Amino acid sequence: MKSNFHTHSTFCDGKQSPEENAIEAVGRGFCTLGFSSHAELPFSDDWHLKVERFGEYKAEVERLREKFSGRMNIRLGFEADFIPGITEPTYGTYGKYEPDFIIGSVHFVYNGKGIFEADGSAESIKKAIDEFYGGNVKEAVARYFEQEREMLGRARDRGIFTIIGHADLIRKSNLKSNKVGKGMDFFDESDGWYREQLRLTADAIAKSGVVAEINTGAISRGNMSTPYPSEEFLGLLKERNVPITINSDAHDKSALDCAFDEARALAKKIGYDEAVCDIVAGKLEFAKI
């Protein structure tokens, strides 16, 4: 049963409209398609869903839910950022729009001195690490995972979001991780300090009760050769009985099921035999991988 809860459209930084994505998904045999526009309530920037368009976004997804009823499940969601003291991904924040699910993600890493984008270019990350961390890569990477754990803890206290997005996104620009010749040699994933960050974060994910996604988006965009999270990280999640779902993080309809076979193979290798295939008002349904 093919599903995807991480779909971007022209409401944020995706290339096609929600309806164009839905038509493509039906043609590819999807059972469920969830829309997850980037969101940063109470504000927005040039690649997030504009605050004034939240109602329009909800209405369009609800229209498609009705239009495709009986052929494919359409679900309403948000990919909501966590920036400490500014915005957080909780049902308390987004509840008025009655989402079926919320993806909680850390894109912007903040340490009190400045912000860098974990999804940014290697050059921009290096500049920020030099400026805000005195060139200390270990400190900057640890801060990324610390912020994720803070997000997970706060969400647990204030109303849990549903899925944690690309839980080791910080690997994307690390040449030693992505294997596609893009980025810089920032850190070694085999180092003890890095593996400890994975263990601590896996513990926090398990305690929060959220779903972890296997995210193939960096493969479709040519930034990585493997999905998020890494095989080691996914193994830690399996040891802690964290449920998974397979998502494409699609910004183009052509990538809606990119590398899903690879993601399924990785999940099976780790020991998973089922994944979330539908989410209705926060309630999970599972299917065999």
PDB file of N, CA and C in Angstrom, residues 205-269:
ATOM      1  N   ILE A 205      12.962  10.397  20.574  1.00  0.00           N
ATOM      2  CA  ILE A 205      11.908  10.065  19.616  1.00  0.00           C
ATOM      3  C   ILE A 205      11.002   8.985  20.198  1.00  0.00           C
ATOM      4  N   ALA A 206      11.605   7.969  20.781  1.00  0.00           N
ATOM      5  CA  ALA A 206      10.817   6.882  21.366  1.00  0.00           C
ATOM      6  C   ALA A 206       9.926   7.383  22.498  1.00  0.00           C
ATOM      7  N   LYS A 207      10.465   8.231  23.356  1.00  0.00           N
ATOM      8  CA  LYS A 207       9.694   8.744  24.491  1.00  0.00           C
ATOM      9  C   LYS A 207       8.551   9.645  24.037  1.00  0.00           C
ATOM     10  N   SER A 208       8.730  10.332  22.926  1.00  0.00           N
ATOM     11  CA  SER A 208       7.717  11.290  22.459  1.00  0.00           C
ATOM     12  C   SER A 208       6.500  10.602  21.857  1.00  0.00           C
ATOM     13  N   GLY A 209       6.678   9.378  21.352  1.00  0.00           N
ATOM     14  CA  GLY A 209       5.565   8.668  20.740  1.00  0.00           C
ATOM     15  C   GLY A 209       5.300   9.025  19.297  1.00  0.00           C
ATOM     16  N   VAL A 210       6.211   9.763  18.642  1.00  0.00           N
ATOM     17  CA  VAL A 210       5.983  10.140  17.259  1.00  0.00           C
ATOM     18  C   VAL A 210       6.468   9.054  16.297  1.00  0.00           C
ATOM     19  N   VAL A 211       6.086   9.200  15.037  1.00  0.00           N
ATOM     20  CA  VAL A 211       6.510   8.310  13.964  1.00  0.00           C
ATOM     21  C   VAL A 211       7.767   8.881  13.326  1.00  0.00           C
ATOM     22  N   ALA A 212       8.717   8.035  12.970  1.00  0.00           N
ATOM     23  CA  ALA A 212       9.907   8.479  12.244  1.00  0.00           C
ATOM     24  C   ALA A 212       9.724   8.173  10.762  1.00  0.00           C
ATOM     25  N   GLU A 213      10.029   9.137   9.932  1.00  0.00           N
ATOM     26  CA  GLU A 213       9.908   8.891   8.502  1.00  0.00           C
ATOM     27  C   GLU A 213      11.242   8.403   7.925  1.00  0.00           C
ATOM     28  N   ILE A 214      11.136   7.481   6.957  1.00  0.00           N
ATOM     29  CA  ILE A 214      12.247   7.220   6.053  1.00  0.00           C
ATOM     30  C   ILE A 214      12.011   8.152   4.882  1.00  0.00           C
ATOM     31  N   ASN A 215      12.881   9.121   4.710  1.00  0.00           N
ATOM     32  CA  ASN A 215      12.680  10.239   3.790  1.00  0.00           C
ATOM     33  C   ASN A 215      13.634  10.102   2.608  1.00  0.00           C
ATOM     34  N   THR A 216      13.074  10.037   1.401  1.00  0.00           N
ATOM     35  CA  THR A 216      13.892   9.846   0.193  1.00  0.00           C
ATOM     36  C   THR A 216      14.113  11.141  -0.578  1.00  0.00           C
ATOM     37  N   GLY A 217      13.747  12.273  -0.001  1.00  0.00           N
ATOM     38  CA  GLY A 217      13.801  13.540  -0.730  1.00  0.00           C
ATOM     39  C   GLY A 217      15.175  13.940  -1.220  1.00  0.00           C
ATOM     40  N   ALA A 218      16.203  13.670  -0.424  1.00  0.00           N
ATOM     41  CA  ALA A 218      17.552  14.069  -0.833  1.00  0.00           C
ATOM     42  C   ALA A 218      18.054  13.224  -1.999  1.00  0.00           C
ATOM     43  N   ILE A 219      17.497  12.023  -2.162  1.00  0.00           N
ATOM     44  CA  ILE A 219      17.860  11.188  -3.315  1.00  0.00           C
ATOM     45  C   ILE A 219      17.269  11.796  -4.581  1.00  0.00           C
ATOM     46  N   SER A 220      15.993  12.166  -4.541  1.00  0.00           N
ATOM     47  CA  SER A 220      15.343  12.702  -5.743  1.00  0.00           C
ATOM     48  C   SER A 220      15.967  14.014  -6.179  1.00  0.00           C
ATOM     49  N   ARG A 221      16.506  14.780  -5.224  1.00  0.00           N
ATOM     50  CA  ARG A 221      17.101  16.078  -5.569  1.00  0.00           C
ATOM     51  C   ARG A 221      18.607  15.986  -5.810  1.00  0.00           C
ATOM     52  N   GLY A 222      19.148  14.759  -5.805  1.00  0.00           N
ATOM     53  CA  GLY A 222      20.543  14.553  -6.151  1.00  0.00           C
ATOM     54  C   GLY A 222      21.535  14.979  -5.099  1.00  0.00           C
ATOM     55  N   ASN A 223      21.066  15.090  -3.819  1.00  0.00           N
ATOM     56  CA  ASN A 223      21.960  15.529  -2.751  1.00  0.00           C
ATOM     57  C   ASN A 223      22.557  14.387  -1.937  1.00  0.00           C
ATOM     58  N   MET A 224      21.898  13.224  -1.970  1.00  0.00           N
ATOM     59  CA  MET A 224      22.382  12.074  -1.225  1.00  0.00           C
ATOM     60  C   MET A 224      22.098  10.815  -2.021  1.00  0.00           C
ATOM     61  N   SER A 225      22.766   9.743  -1.650  1.00  0.00           N
ATOM     62  CA  SER A 225      22.557   8.475  -2.334  1.00  0.00           C
ATOM     63  C   SER A 225      21.723   7.503  -1.503  1.00  0.00           C
ATOM     64  N   THR A 226      21.425   7.863  -0.268  1.00  0.00           N
ATOM     65  CA  THR A 226      20.632   7.018   0.628  1.00  0.00           C
ATOM     66  C   THR A 226      19.588   7.883   1.335  1.00  0.00           C
ATOM     67  N   PRO A 227      18.555   7.252   1.903  1.00  0.00           N
ATOM     68  CA  PRO A 227      17.519   8.029   2.590  1.00  0.00           C
ATOM     69  C   PRO A 227      17.985   8.554   3.945  1.00  0.00           C
ATOM     70  N   TYR A 228      17.197   9.472   4.510  1.00  0.00           N
ATOM     71  CA  TYR A 228      17.248   9.771   5.935  1.00  0.00           C
ATOM     72  C   TYR A 228      16.289   8.790   6.624  1.00  0.00           C
ATOM     73  N   PRO A 229      16.539   8.332   7.839  1.00  0.00           N
ATOM     74  CA  PRO A 229      17.807   8.458   8.545  1.00  0.00           C
ATOM     75  C   PRO A 229      18.800   7.404   8.070  1.00  0.00           C
ATOM     76  N   SER A 230      20.021   7.509   8.559  1.00  0.00           N
ATOM     77  CA  SER A 230      21.057   6.542   8.207  1.00  0.00           C
ATOM     78  C   SER A 230      20.669   5.154   8.703  1.00  0.00           C
ATOM     79  N   GLU A 231      21.334   4.152   8.169  1.00  0.00           N
ATOM     80  CA  GLU A 231      21.053   2.778   8.589  1.00  0.00           C
ATOM     81  C   GLU A 231      21.280   2.604  10.089  1.00  0.00           C
ATOM     82  N   GLU A 232      22.351   3.194  10.616  1.00  0.00           N
ATOM     83  CA  GLU A 232      22.606   3.069  12.049  1.00  0.00           C
ATOM     84  C   GLU A 232      21.502   3.734  12.866  1.00  0.00           C
ATOM     85  N   PHE A 233      21.105   4.931  12.477  1.00  0.00           N
ATOM     86  CA  PHE A 233      20.063   5.658  13.204  1.00  0.00           C
ATOM     87  C   PHE A 233      18.748   4.875  13.148  1.00  0.00           C
ATOM     88  N   LEU A 234      18.411   4.364  11.965  1.00  0.00           N
ATOM     89  CA  LEU A 234      17.175   3.601  11.828  1.00  0.00           C
ATOM     90  C   LEU A 234      17.216   2.344  12.701  1.00  0.00           C
ATOM     91  N   GLY A 235      18.379   1.724  12.798  1.00  0.00           N
ATOM     92  CA  GLY A 235      18.517   0.564  13.672  1.00  0.00           C
ATOM     93  C   GLY A 235      18.258   0.906  15.129  1.00  0.00           C
ATOM     94  N   LEU A 236      18.728   2.066  15.558  1.00  0.00           N
ATOM     95  CA  LEU A 236      18.469   2.519  16.925  1.00  0.00           C
ATOM     96  C   LEU A 236      16.977   2.750  17.153  1.00  0.00           C
ATOM     97  N   LEU A 237      16.300   3.273  16.144  1.00  0.00           N
ATOM     98  CA  LEU A 237      14.856   3.492  16.256  1.00  0.00           C
ATOM     99  C   LEU A 237      14.110   2.161  16.340  1.00  0.00           C
ATOM    100  N   LYS A 238      14.552   1.184  15.551  1.00  0.00           N
ATOM    101  CA  LYS A 238      13.904  -0.138  15.601  1.00  0.00           C
ATOM    102  C   LYS A 238      14.096  -0.777  16.961  1.00  0.00           C
ATOM    103  N   GLU A 239      15.283  -0.658  17.532  1.00  0.00           N
ATOM    104  CA  GLU A 239      15.537  -1.208  18.871  1.00  0.00           C
ATOM    105  C   GLU A 239      14.585  -0.624  19.898  1.00  0.00           C
ATOM    106  N   ARG A 240      14.116   0.601  19.668  1.00  0.00           N
ATOM    107  CA  ARG A 240      13.239   1.293  20.606  1.00  0.00           C
ATOM    108  C   ARG A 240      11.770   1.220  20.177  1.00  0.00           C
ATOM    109  N   ASN A 241      11.485   0.395  19.181  1.00  0.00           N
ATOM    110  CA  ASN A 241      10.111   0.162  18.713  1.00  0.00           C
ATOM    111  C   ASN A 241       9.425   1.436  18.213  1.00  0.00           C
ATOM    112  N   VAL A 242      10.191   2.308  17.588  1.00  0.00           N
ATOM    113  CA  VAL A 242       9.617   3.518  17.001  1.00  0.00           C
ATOM    114  C   VAL A 242       8.958   3.158  15.669  1.00  0.00           C
ATOM    115  N   PRO A 243       7.681   3.493  15.472  1.00  0.00           N
ATOM    116  CA  PRO A 243       7.040   3.210  14.187  1.00  0.00           C
ATOM    117  C   PRO A 243       7.603   4.092  13.080  1.00  0.00           C
ATOM    118  N   ILE A 244       7.500   3.611  11.838  1.00  0.00           N
ATOM    119  CA  ILE A 244       8.036   4.348  10.701  1.00  0.00           C
ATOM    120  C   ILE A 244       6.962   4.566   9.644  1.00  0.00           C
ATOM    121  N   THR A 245       7.220   5.500   8.757  1.00  0.00           N
ATOM    122  CA  THR A 245       6.465   5.662   7.530  1.00  0.00           C
ATOM    123  C   THR A 245       7.464   6.009   6.440  1.00  0.00           C
ATOM    124  N   ILE A 246       7.135   5.717   5.204  1.00  0.00           N
ATOM    125  CA  ILE A 246       8.028   5.997   4.082  1.00  0.00           C
ATOM    126  C   ILE A 246       7.486   7.202   3.325  1.00  0.00           C
ATOM    127  N   ASN A 247       8.274   8.268   3.275  1.00  0.00           N
ATOM    128  CA  ASN A 247       7.867   9.529   2.656  1.00  0.00           C
ATOM    129  C   ASN A 247       8.891   9.975   1.627  1.00  0.00           C
ATOM    130  N   SER A 248       8.421  10.682   0.616  1.00  0.00           N
ATOM    131  CA  SER A 248       9.322  11.139  -0.446  1.00  0.00           C
ATOM    132  C   SER A 248       9.750  12.593  -0.297  1.00  0.00           C
ATOM    133  N   ASP A 249       9.068  13.362   0.590  1.00  0.00           N
ATOM    134  CA  ASP A 249       9.408  14.789   0.702  1.00  0.00           C
ATOM    135  C   ASP A 249       9.406  15.422  -0.692  1.00  0.00           C
ATOM    136  N   ALA A 250       8.371  15.111  -1.461  1.00  0.00           N
ATOM    137  CA  ALA A 250       8.331  15.503  -2.873  1.00  0.00           C
ATOM    138  C   ALA A 250       8.043  16.987  -3.043  1.00  0.00           C
ATOM    139  N   HIS A 251       8.874  17.639  -3.846  1.00  0.00           N
ATOM    140  CA  HIS A 251       8.634  19.018  -4.278  1.00  0.00           C
ATOM    141  C   HIS A 251       8.250  19.064  -5.753  1.00  0.00           C
ATOM    142  N   ASP A 252       8.245  17.890  -6.369  1.00  0.00           N
ATOM    143  CA  ASP A 252       7.848  17.739  -7.765  1.00  0.00           C
ATOM    144  C   ASP A 252       7.055  16.437  -7.868  1.00  0.00           C
ATOM    145  N   LYS A 253       5.968  16.455  -8.605  1.00  0.00           N
ATOM    146  CA  LYS A 253       5.115  15.271  -8.688  1.00  0.00           C
ATOM    147  C   LYS A 253       5.855  14.046  -9.218  1.00  0.00           C
ATOM    148  N   SER A 254       6.903  14.279 -10.007  1.00  0.00           N
ATOM    149  CA  SER A 254       7.667  13.157 -10.556  1.00  0.00           C
ATOM    150  C   SER A 254       8.407  12.385  -9.472  1.00  0.00           C
ATOM    151  N   ALA A 255       8.549  12.981  -8.285  1.00  0.00           N
ATOM    152  CA  ALA A 255       9.317  12.360  -7.200  1.00  0.00           C
ATOM    153  C   ALA A 255       8.434  11.771  -6.103  1.00  0.00           C
ATOM    154  N   LEU A 256       7.143  11.649  -6.352  1.00  0.00           N
ATOM    155  CA  LEU A 256       6.225  11.229  -5.294  1.00  0.00           C
ATOM    156  C   LEU A 256       6.580   9.870  -4.693  1.00  0.00           C
ATOM    157  N   ASP A 257       7.086   8.954  -5.501  1.00  0.00           N
ATOM    158  CA  ASP A 257       7.476   7.649  -4.961  1.00  0.00           C
ATOM    159  C   ASP A 257       8.951   7.352  -5.240  1.00  0.00           C
ATOM    160  N   CYS A 258       9.756   8.392  -5.290  1.00  0.00           N
ATOM    161  CA  CYS A 258      11.184   8.220  -5.570  1.00  0.00           C
ATOM    162  C   CYS A 258      11.849   7.307  -4.542  1.00  0.00           C
ATOM    163  N   ALA A 259      12.557   6.306  -5.026  1.00  0.00           N
ATOM    164  CA  ALA A 259      13.380   5.403  -4.203  1.00  0.00           C
ATOM    165  C   ALA A 259      12.591   4.687  -3.115  1.00  0.00           C
ATOM    166  N   PHE A 260      11.292   4.496  -3.324  1.00  0.00           N
ATOM    167  CA  PHE A 260      10.500   3.783  -2.323  1.00  0.00           C
ATOM    168  C   PHE A 260      10.940   2.329  -2.187  1.00  0.00           C
ATOM    169  N   ASP A 261      11.334   1.701  -3.287  1.00  0.00           N
ATOM    170  CA  ASP A 261      11.813   0.318  -3.192  1.00  0.00           C
ATOM    171  C   ASP A 261      13.066   0.248  -2.325  1.00  0.00           C
ATOM    172  N   GLU A 262      13.948   1.222  -2.495  1.00  0.00           N
ATOM    173  CA  GLU A 262      15.164   1.266  -1.683  1.00  0.00           C
ATOM    174  C   GLU A 262      14.827   1.491  -0.216  1.00  0.00           C
ATOM    175  N   ALA A 263      13.874   2.372   0.045  1.00  0.00           N
ATOM    176  CA  ALA A 263      13.475   2.648   1.428  1.00  0.00           C
ATOM    177  C   ALA A 263      12.855   1.411   2.076  1.00  0.00           C
ATOM    178  N   ARG A 264      12.013   0.715   1.334  1.00  0.00           N
ATOM    179  CA  ARG A 264      11.411  -0.510   1.868  1.00  0.00           C
ATOM    180  C   ARG A 264      12.479  -1.565   2.154  1.00  0.00           C
ATOM    181  N   ALA A 265      13.432  -1.684   1.236  1.00  0.00           N
ATOM    182  CA  ALA A 265      14.505  -2.667   1.431  1.00  0.00           C
ATOM    183  C   ALA A 265      15.319  -2.342   2.681  1.00  0.00           C
ATOM    184  N   LEU A 266      15.598  -1.059   2.905  1.00  0.00           N
ATOM    185  CA  LEU A 266      16.334  -0.653   4.095  1.00  0.00           C
ATOM    186  C   LEU A 266      15.538  -0.972   5.354  1.00  0.00           C
ATOM    187  N   ALA A 267      14.245  -0.654   5.335  1.00  0.00           N
ATOM    188  CA  ALA A 267      13.404  -0.927   6.495  1.00  0.00           C
ATOM    189  C   ALA A 267      13.382  -2.417   6.823  1.00  0.00           C
ATOM    190  N   LYS A 268      13.249  -3.255   5.802  1.00  0.00           N
ATOM    191  CA  LYS A 268      13.233  -4.707   6.011  1.00  0.00           C
ATOM    192  C   LYS A 268      14.576  -5.206   6.541  1.00  0.00           C
ATOM    193  N   LYS A 269      15.647  -4.655   6.015  1.00  0.00           N
ATOM    194  CA  LYS A 269      16.980  -5.045   6.474  1.00  0.00           C
ATOM    195  C   LYS A 269      17.148  -4.780   7.968  1.00  0.00           C
TER     196      LYS A 269
END
